[in-house]
Tab-separated table of C-alpha atoms in Angstrom:
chain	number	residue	atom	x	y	z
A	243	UNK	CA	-17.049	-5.684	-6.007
A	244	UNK	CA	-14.734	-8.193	-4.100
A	245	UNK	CA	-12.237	-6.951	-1.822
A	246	UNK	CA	-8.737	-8.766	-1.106
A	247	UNK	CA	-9.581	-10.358	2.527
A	248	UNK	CA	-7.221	-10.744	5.404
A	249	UNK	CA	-7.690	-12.711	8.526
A	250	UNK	CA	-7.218	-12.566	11.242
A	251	UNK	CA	-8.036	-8.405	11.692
A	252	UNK	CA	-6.275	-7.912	14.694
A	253	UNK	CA	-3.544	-10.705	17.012
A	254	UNK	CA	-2.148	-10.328	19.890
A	255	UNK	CA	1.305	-12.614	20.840
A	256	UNK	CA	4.026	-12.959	23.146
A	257	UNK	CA	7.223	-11.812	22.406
A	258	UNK	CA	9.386	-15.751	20.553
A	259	UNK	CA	5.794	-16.801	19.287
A	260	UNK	CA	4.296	-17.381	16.058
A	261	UNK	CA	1.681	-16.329	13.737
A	262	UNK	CA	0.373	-16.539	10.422
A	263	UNK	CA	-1.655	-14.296	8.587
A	264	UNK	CA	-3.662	-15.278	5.769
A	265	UNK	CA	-4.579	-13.542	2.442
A	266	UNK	CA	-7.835	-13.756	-0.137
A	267	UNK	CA	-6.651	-12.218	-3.406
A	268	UNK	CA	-9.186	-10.823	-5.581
A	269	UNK	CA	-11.190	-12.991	-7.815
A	270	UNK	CA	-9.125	-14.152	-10.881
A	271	UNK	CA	-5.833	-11.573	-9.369
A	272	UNK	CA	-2.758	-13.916	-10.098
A	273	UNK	CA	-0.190	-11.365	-7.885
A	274	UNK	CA	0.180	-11.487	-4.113
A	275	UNK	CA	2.043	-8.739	-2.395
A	276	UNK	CA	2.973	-8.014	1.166
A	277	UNK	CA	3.388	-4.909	2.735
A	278	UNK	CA	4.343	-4.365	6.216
A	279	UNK	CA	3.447	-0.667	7.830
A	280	UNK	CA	5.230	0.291	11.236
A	281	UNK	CA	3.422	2.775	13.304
A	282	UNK	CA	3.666	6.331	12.321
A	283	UNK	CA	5.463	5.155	8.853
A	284	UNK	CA	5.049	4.342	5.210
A	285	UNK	CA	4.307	0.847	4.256
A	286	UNK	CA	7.401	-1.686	3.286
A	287	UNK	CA	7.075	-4.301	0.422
A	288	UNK	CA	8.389	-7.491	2.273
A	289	UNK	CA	7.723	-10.202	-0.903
A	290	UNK	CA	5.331	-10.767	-3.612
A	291	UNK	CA	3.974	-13.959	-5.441
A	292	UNK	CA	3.146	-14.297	-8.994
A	293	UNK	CA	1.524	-17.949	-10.331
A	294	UNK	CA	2.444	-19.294	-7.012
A	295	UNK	CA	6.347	-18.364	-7.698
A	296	UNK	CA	8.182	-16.055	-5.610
A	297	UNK	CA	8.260	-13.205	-7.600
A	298	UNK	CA	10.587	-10.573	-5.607
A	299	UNK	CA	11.672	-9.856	-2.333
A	300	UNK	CA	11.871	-6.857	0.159
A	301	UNK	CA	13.431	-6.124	3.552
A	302	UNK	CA	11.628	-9.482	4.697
A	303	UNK	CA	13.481	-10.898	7.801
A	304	UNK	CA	14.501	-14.568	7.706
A	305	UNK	CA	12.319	-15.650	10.613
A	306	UNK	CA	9.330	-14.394	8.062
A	307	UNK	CA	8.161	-16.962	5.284
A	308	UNK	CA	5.410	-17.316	2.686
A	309	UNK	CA	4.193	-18.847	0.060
A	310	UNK	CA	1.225	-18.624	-2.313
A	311	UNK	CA	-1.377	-21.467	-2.204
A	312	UNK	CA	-3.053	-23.625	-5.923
A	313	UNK	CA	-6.408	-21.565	-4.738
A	314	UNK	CA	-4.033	-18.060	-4.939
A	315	UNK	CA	-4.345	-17.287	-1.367
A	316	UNK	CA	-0.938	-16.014	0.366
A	317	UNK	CA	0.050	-16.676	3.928
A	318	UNK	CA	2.945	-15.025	5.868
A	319	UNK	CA	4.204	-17.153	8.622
A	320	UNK	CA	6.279	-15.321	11.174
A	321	UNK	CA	8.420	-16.918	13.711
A	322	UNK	CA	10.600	-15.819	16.806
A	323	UNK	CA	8.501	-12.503	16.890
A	324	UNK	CA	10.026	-9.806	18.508
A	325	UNK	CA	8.597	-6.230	19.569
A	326	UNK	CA	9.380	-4.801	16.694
A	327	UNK	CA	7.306	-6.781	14.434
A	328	UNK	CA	4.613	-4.794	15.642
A	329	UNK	CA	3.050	-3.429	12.862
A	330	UNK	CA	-0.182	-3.149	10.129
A	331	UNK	CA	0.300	-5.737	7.744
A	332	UNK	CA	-1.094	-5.599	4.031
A	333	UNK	CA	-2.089	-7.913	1.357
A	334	UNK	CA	-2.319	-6.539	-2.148
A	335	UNK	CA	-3.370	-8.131	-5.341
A	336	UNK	CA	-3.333	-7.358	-8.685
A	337	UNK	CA	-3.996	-8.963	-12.099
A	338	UNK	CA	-0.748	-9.357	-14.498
A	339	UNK	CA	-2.908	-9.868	-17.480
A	340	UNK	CA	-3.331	-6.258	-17.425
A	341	UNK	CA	0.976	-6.052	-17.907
A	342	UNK	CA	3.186	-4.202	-15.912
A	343	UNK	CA	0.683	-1.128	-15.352
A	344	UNK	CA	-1.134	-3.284	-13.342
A	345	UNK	CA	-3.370	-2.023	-10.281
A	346	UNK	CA	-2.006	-3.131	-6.786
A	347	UNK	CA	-5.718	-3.507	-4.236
A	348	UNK	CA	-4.746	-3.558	-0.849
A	349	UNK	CA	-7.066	-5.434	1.781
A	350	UNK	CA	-7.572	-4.096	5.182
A	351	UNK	CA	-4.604	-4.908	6.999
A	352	UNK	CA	-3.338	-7.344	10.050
A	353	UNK	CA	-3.070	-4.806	12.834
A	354	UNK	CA	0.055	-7.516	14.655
A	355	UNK	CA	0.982	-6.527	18.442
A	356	UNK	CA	3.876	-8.166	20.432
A	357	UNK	CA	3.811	-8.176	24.137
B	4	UNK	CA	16.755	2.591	-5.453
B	5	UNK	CA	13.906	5.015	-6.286
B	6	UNK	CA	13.024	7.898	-4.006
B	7	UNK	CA	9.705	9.451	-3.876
B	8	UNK	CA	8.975	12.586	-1.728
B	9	UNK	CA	5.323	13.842	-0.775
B	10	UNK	CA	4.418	17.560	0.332
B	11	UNK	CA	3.390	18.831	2.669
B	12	UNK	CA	3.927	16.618	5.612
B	13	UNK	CA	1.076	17.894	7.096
B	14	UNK	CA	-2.211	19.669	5.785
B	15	UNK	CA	-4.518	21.218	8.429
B	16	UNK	CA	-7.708	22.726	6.351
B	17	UNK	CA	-11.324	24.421	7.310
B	18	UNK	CA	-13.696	22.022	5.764
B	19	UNK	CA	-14.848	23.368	2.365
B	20	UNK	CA	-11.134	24.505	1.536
B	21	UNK	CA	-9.249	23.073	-1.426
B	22	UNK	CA	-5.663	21.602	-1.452
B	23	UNK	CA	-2.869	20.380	-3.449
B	24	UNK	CA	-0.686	17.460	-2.163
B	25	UNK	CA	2.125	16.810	-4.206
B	26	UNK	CA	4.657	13.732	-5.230
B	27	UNK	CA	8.128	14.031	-6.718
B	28	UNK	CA	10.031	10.929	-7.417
B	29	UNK	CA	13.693	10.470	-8.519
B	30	UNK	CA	13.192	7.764	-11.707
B	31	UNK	CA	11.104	6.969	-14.650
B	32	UNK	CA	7.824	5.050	-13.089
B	33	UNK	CA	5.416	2.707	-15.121
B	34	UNK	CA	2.863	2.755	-12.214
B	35	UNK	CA	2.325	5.778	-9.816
B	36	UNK	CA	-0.494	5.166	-7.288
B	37	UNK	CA	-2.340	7.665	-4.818
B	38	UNK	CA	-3.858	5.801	-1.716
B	39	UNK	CA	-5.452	7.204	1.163
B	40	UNK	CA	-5.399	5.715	4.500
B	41	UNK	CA	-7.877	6.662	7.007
B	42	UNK	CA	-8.228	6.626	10.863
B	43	UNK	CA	-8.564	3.017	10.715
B	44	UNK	CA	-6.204	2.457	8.734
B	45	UNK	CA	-7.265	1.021	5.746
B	46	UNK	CA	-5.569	1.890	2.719
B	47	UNK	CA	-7.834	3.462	-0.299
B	48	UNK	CA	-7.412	3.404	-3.546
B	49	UNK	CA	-7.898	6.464	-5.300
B	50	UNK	CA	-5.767	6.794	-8.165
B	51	UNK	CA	-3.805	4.600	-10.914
B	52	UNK	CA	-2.033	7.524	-12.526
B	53	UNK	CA	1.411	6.993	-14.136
B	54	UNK	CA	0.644	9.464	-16.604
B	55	UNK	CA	-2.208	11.841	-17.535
B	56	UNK	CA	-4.935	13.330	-15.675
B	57	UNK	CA	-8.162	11.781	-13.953
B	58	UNK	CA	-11.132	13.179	-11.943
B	59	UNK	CA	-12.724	11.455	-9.031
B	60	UNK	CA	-15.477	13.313	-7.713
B	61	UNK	CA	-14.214	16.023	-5.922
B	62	UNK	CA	-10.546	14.486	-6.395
B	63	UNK	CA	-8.534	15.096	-8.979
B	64	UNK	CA	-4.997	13.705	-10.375
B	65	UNK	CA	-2.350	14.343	-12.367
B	66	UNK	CA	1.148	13.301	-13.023
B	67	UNK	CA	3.504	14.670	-15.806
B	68	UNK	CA	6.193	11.674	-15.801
B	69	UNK	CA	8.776	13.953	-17.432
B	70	UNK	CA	9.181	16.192	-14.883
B	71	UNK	CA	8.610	13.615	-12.534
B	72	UNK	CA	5.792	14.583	-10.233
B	73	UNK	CA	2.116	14.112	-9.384
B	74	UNK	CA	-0.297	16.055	-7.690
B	75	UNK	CA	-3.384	15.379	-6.199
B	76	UNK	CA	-6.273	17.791	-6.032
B	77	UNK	CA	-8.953	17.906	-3.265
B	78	UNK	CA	-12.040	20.311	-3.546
B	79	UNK	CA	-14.245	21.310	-1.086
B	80	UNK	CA	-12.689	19.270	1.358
B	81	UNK	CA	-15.217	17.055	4.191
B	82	UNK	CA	-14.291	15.748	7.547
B	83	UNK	CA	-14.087	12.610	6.459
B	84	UNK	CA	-11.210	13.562	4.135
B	85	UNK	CA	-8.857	13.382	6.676
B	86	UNK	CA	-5.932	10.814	7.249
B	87	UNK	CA	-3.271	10.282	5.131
B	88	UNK	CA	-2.507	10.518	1.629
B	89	UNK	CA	0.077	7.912	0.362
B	90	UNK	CA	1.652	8.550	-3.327
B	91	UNK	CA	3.341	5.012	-4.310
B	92	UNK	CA	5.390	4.069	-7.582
B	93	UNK	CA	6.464	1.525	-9.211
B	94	UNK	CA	9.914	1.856	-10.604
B	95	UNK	CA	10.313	0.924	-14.252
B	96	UNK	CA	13.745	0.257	-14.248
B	97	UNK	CA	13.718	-1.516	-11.084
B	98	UNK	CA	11.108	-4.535	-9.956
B	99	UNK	CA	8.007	-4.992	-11.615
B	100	UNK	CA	6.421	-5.915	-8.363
B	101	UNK	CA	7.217	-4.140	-5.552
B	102	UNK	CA	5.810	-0.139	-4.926
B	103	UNK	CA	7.625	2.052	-3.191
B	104	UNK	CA	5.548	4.579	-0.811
B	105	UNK	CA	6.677	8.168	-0.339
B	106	UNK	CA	6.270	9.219	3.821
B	107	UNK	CA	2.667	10.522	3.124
B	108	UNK	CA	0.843	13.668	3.531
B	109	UNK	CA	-1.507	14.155	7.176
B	110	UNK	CA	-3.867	16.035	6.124
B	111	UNK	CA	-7.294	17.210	9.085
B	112	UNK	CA	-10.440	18.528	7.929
B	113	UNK	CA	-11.665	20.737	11.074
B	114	UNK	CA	-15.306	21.342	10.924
């Protein structure tokens, strides 16, 4: 069965840089969730896209946006990174058709480091 | 906002032993989740368990939302079990999007 796909796997940037991380929702998942997972810790909902809406929001910093694409792919765009940003990042999808007891499939993760 | 616990912290088995890792969480949920997340770091599903019991294999859930806790079951435990167990819920008075993940369970499998 299809997977949720991130890319890229693994970045490396300099501390005031930028990145974006792109996300592949499951085929025919309407939902987009990102998760952000510090070392050693539990993972952090940061925002969440339904129908290409922002659906809710987290402890997302301001230098982070995102925004869900016509085709349903996500992308987090990160700006002015800093050390602590650091961290495993997640994209989850999920079908709403199913209602609020909906499945959340979680892809394998942006491992992020910031020299 | 909702708070889940998970017990133990850490779970250090003999492989072939069986173990119970367990989930409380302070609110009605309408979506309770059991991942687990392996030395690589990818997160698993294994469960979709707000209510009821399931069977996986040689896993096994269950979650009795009105006493508010879940439990997962592991028999016969392998190697490869090991990582760490991540109980996650959605709160059904609260967002319907967003889980919130308890601090896990570190469970090794020593051969």
């Amino acid at each position: 069965a299809a997977g949720v796909i991130q890319s890229p796997r693994h970045l490396i940037k300099e501390k005031r840089e930028t990145a974006t991380l792109k996300c592949y929702p499951i085929p025919r998942h309407d939902t987009v969730y990102w998760y952000q997972q510090g070392p050693g810790q539990d993972p952090q909902f940061l925002i969440s896209f339904y129908e290409k809406m922002q659906s809710d929001k987290g402890s997302i910093p301001d230098r982070f946006s995102a925004q869900q694409f016509s085709d349903y792919h996500s992308e987090l765009n990160m700006s002015s990174l800093e050390l602590g940003d650091s961290a495993l990042y997640f994209c989850a999808s999920s079908s709403q058709l199913a209602g609020l007891r909906e499945t959340q499939y979680f892809g394998p993760g942006t491992r992020l480091l910031v020299l | 906002g909702i708070q889940v616990e998970q017990s133990p912290p850490d779970l250090i088995l003999q492989e072939g032993a069986n173990s119970t890792l367990r989930c409380n969480f302070s609110d009605s949920v309408n979506n309770l989740q059991w991942f687990h997340q392996n030395p690589w770091g990818q997160l698993i599903n294994l469960f979709y368990i707000p209510s009821g019991t399931k069977q996986n294999g040689r896993l096994s859930a269950t979650t009795v939302a009105t006493e508010r806790y879940s439990l997962l079951y592991i028999s016969s435990s392998q190697t490869t079990d090991s990582g760490v167990y991540f109980c996650a819920v959605k709160d059904s008075g609260g967002s319907n999007y967003k889980l919130t993940f308890g601090k896990g369970t570190l469970l090794t499998v020593n051969p």
